[in-house]
CSV table of C-alpha atoms in Angstrom, one decimal:
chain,number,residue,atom,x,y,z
K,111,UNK,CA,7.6,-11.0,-29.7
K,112,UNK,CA,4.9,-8.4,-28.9
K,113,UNK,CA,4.0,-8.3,-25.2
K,114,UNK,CA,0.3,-7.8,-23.9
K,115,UNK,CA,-1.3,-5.0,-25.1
K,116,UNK,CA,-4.0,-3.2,-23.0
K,117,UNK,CA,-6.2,-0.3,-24.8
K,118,UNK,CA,-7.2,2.6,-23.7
K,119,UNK,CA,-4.4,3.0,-20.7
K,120,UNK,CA,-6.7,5.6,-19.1
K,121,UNK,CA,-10.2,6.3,-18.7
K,122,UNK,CA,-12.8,8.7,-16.7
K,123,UNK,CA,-16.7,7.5,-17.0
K,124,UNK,CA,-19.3,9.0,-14.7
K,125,UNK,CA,-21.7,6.8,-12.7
K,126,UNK,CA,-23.9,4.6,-14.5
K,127,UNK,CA,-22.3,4.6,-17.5
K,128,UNK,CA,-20.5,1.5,-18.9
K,129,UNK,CA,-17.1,0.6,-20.5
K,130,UNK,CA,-15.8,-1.5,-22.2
K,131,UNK,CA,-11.7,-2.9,-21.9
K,132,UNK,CA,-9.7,-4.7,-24.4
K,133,UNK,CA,-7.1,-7.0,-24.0
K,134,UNK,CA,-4.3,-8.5,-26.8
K,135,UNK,CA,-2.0,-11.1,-25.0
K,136,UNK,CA,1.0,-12.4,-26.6
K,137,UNK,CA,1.1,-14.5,-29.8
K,138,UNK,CA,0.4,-17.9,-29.3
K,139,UNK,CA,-0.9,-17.6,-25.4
K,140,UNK,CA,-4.4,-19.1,-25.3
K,141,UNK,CA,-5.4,-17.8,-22.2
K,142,UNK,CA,-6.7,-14.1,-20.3
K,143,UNK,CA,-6.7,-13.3,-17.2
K,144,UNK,CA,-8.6,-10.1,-16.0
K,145,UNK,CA,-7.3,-8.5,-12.2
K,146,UNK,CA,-8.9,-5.4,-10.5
K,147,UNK,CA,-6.5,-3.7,-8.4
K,148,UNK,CA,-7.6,-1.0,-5.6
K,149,UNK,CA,-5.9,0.5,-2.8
K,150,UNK,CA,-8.2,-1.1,-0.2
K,151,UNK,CA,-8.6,-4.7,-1.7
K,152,UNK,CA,-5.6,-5.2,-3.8
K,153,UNK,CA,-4.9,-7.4,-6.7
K,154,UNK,CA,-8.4,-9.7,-7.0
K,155,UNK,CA,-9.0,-12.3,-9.7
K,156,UNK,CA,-12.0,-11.4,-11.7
K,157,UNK,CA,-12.0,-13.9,-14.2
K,158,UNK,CA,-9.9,-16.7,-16.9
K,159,UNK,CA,-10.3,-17.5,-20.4
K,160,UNK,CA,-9.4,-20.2,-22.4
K,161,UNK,CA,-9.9,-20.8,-26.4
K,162,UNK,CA,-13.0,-18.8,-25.4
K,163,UNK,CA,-14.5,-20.3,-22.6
K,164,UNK,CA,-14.6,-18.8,-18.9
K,165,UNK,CA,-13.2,-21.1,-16.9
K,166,UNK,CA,-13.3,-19.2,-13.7
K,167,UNK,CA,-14.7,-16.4,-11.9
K,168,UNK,CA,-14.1,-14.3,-9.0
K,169,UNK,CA,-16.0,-12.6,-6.6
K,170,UNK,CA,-17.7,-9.9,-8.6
K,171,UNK,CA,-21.2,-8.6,-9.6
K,172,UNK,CA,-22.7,-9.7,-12.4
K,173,UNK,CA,-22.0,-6.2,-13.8
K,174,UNK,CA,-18.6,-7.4,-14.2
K,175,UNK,CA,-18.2,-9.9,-17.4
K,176,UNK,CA,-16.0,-10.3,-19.8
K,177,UNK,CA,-15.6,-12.6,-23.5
K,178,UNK,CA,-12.9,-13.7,-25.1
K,179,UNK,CA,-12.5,-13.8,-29.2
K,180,UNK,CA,-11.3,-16.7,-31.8
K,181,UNK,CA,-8.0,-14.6,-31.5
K,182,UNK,CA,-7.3,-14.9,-28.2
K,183,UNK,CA,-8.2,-11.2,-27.8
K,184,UNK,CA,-10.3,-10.7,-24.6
K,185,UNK,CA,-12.8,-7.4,-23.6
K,186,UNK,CA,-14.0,-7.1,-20.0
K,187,UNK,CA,-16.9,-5.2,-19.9
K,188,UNK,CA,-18.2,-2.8,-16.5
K,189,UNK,CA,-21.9,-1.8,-16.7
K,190,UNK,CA,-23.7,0.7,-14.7
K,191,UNK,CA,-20.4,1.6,-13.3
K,192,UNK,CA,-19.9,2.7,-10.2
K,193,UNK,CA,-17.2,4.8,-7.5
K,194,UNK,CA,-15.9,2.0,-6.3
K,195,UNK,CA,-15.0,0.5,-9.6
K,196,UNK,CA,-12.3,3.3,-9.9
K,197,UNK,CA,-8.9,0.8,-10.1
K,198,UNK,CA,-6.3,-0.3,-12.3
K,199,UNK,CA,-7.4,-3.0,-14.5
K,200,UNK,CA,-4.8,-5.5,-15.4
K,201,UNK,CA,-4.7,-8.4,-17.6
K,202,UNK,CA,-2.7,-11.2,-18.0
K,203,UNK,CA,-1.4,-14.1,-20.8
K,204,UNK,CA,-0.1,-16.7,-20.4
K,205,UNK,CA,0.4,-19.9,-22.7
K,206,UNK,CA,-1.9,-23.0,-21.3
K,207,UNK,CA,-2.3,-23.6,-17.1
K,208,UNK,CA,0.7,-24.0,-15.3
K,209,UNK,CA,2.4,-21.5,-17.2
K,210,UNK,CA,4.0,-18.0,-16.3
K,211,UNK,CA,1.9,-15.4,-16.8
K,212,UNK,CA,2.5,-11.9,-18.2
K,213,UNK,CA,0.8,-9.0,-17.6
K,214,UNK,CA,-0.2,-5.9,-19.9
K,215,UNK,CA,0.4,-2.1,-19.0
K,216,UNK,CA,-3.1,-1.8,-17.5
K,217,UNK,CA,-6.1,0.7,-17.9
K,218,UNK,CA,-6.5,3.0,-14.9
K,219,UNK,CA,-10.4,3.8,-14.9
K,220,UNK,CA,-11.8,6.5,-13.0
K,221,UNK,CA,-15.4,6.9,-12.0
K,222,UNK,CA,-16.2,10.3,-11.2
Z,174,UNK,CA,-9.8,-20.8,-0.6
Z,175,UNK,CA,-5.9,-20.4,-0.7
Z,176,UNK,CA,-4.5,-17.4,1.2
Z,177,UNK,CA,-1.4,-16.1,0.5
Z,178,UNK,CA,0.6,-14.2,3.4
Z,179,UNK,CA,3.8,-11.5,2.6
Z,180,UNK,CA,5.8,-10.1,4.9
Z,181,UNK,CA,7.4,-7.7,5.8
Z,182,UNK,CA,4.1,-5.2,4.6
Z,183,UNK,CA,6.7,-2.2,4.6
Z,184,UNK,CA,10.4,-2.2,4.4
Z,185,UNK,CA,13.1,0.5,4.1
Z,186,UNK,CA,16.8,-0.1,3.6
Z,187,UNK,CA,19.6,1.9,2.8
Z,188,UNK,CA,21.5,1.4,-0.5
Z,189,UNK,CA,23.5,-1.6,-0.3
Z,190,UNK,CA,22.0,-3.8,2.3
Z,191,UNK,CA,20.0,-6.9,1.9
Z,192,UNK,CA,17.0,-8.0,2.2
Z,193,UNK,CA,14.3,-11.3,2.5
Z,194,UNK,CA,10.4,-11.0,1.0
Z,195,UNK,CA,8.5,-13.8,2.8
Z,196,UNK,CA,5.7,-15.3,0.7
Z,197,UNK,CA,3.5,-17.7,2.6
Z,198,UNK,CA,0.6,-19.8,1.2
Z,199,UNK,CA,-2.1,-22.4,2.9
Z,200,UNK,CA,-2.3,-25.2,0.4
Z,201,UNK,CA,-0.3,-26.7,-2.0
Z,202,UNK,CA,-0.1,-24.8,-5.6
Z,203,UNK,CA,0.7,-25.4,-9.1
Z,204,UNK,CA,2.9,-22.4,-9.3
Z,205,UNK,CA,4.4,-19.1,-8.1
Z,206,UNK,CA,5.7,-16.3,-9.6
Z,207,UNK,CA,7.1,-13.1,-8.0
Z,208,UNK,CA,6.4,-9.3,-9.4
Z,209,UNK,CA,7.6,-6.1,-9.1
Z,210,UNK,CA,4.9,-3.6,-10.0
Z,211,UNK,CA,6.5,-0.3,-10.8
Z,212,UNK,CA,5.6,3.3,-9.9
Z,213,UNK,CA,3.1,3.4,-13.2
Z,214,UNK,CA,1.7,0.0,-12.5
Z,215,UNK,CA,3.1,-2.6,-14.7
Z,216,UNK,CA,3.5,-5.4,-12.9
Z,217,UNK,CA,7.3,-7.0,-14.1
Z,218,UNK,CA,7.8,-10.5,-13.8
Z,219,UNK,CA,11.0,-11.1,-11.8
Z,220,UNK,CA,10.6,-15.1,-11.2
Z,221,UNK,CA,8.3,-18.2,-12.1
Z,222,UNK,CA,9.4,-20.7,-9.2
Z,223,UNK,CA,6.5,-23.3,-8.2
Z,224,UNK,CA,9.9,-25.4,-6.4
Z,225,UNK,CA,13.6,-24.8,-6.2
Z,226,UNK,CA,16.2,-21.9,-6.3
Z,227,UNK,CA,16.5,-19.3,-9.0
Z,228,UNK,CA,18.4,-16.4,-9.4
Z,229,UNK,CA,18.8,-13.8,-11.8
Z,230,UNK,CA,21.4,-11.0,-11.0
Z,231,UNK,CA,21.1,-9.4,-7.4
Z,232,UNK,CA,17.9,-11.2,-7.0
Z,233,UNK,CA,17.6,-14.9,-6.3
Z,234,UNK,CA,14.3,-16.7,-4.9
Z,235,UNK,CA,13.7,-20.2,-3.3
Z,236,UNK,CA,10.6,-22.0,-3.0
Z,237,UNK,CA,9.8,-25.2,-0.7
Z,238,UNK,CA,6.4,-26.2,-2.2
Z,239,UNK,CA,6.2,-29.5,0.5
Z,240,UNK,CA,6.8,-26.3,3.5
Z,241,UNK,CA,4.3,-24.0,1.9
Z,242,UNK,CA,6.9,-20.9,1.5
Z,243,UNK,CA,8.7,-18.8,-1.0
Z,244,UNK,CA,11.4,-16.1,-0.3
Z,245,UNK,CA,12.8,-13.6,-2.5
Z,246,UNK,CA,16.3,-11.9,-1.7
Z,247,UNK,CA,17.5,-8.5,-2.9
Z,248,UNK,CA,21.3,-8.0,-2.1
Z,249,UNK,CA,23.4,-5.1,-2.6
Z,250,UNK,CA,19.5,-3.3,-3.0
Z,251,UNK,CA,19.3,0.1,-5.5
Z,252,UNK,CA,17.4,2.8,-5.1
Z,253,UNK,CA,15.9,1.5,-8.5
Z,254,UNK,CA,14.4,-1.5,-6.7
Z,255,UNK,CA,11.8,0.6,-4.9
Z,256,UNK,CA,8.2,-0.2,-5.4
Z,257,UNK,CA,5.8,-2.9,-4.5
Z,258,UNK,CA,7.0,-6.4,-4.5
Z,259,UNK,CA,4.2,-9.2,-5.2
Z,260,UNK,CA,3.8,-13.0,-4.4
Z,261,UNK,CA,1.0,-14.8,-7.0
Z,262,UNK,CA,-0.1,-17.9,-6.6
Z,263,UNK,CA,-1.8,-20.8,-9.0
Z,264,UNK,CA,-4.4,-23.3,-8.1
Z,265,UNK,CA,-5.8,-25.4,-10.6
Z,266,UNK,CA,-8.7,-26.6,-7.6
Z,267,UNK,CA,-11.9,-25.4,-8.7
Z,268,UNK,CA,-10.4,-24.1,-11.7
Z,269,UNK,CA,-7.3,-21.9,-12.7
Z,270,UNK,CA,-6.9,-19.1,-10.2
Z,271,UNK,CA,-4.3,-16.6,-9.2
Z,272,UNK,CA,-4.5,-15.2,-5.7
Z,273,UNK,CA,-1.8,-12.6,-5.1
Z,274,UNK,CA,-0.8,-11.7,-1.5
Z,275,UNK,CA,-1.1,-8.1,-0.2
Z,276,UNK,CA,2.5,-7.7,-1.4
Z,277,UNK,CA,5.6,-5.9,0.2
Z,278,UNK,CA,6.4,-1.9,0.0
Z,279,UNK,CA,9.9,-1.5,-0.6
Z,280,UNK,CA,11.7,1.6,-0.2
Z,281,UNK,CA,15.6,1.7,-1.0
Z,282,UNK,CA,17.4,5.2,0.7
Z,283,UNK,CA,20.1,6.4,-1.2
């Protein structure tokens, strides 16, 4: 079985602009997690999916969102990025709450 | 919120000795996994263990859910099992959430 897939791995974006990240968990998992990770905060929650409905969010802008498709596929989407959203993006599968979850490769954005 | 205390923050053994990860948490949880996030960032799963004793080669963990605590142990520890060692926890109050402590630096000497 295909583990979670994360595209692109890497990215550079100047200030201001926007990206977008893509998420594919594993076949059959219903459920996305999205996870910033930075040096000075470390692994934060940013927000859960479930058959396409956010069910939680962390403590992030609203320039932080995210959607999830009838696949299961998620996209987390940054606008009007900036420095400080440099980090390793991480996201996560898992099959329905109480579950173990598995995470994908990650996509390191930098902000320059 | 939950918070989720690990300690030690830094450790560094020689190859062959053993070792305890401390994973502390403030309320009760639905689960609790442990991670080991290697040197390009993938975080690998090592143990799902919301109660009870697990183990899994060199590496066993215990969790007392009623006492609030998890440990990991490493024996016989590998230059190999360097990196960043991470306890995540689940809370299904105010809807599904993982909260991940700071984590423990690990760095095996050979």
């Amino acid at each position: 079985k295909a583990g979670v897939t994360q595209t692109p791995r890497y990215l550079i974006k100047t200030r201001g602009q926007q990206v977008t990240l893509s998420c594919s968990p594993i076949s059959g998992h219903r459920s996305v997690s999205w996870y910033q990770q930075t040096p000075g905060q470390g692994l934060q929650f940013l927000f859960e999916y479930f058959s396409e409905t956010q069910r939680n969010k962390g403590n992030f802008p609203g320039r932080f969102s995210g959607r999830q498709f009838s696949n299961s596929r998620s996209e987390m989407n940054v606008s009007t990025l900036e420095l400080g959203d440099s980090a390793l993006y991480l996201c996560a599968s898992l099959a329905g709450t109480g579950n173990e979850q598995f995470f994908g490769p990650g996509t390191r954005l930098t902000v320059l | 919120g939950i918070q989720v205390e690990q300690s030690p923050p830094d450790l560094i053994l020689q190859e062959g000795a053993n070792s305890t990860l401390r994973c502390n948490f403030s309320d009760s949880v639905n689960n609790l996994q442990w991670f080991h996030q290697n040197p390009w960032g993938q975080l690998i799963n090592l143990f799902y263990i919301p109660s009870g004793t697990k183990q899994n080669g060199r590496l066993s963990a215990t969790t007392v859910a009623t006492e609030r605590y998890s440990l990991l142990y490493i024996s016989s520890s590998q230059t190999t099992d360097s990196g960043v060692y991470f306890c995540a926890v689940v809370s299904n109050t105010g809807g599904f959430k993982t909260i991940f402590g700071a984590g423990t630096r690990l760095f095996v000497k050979a």
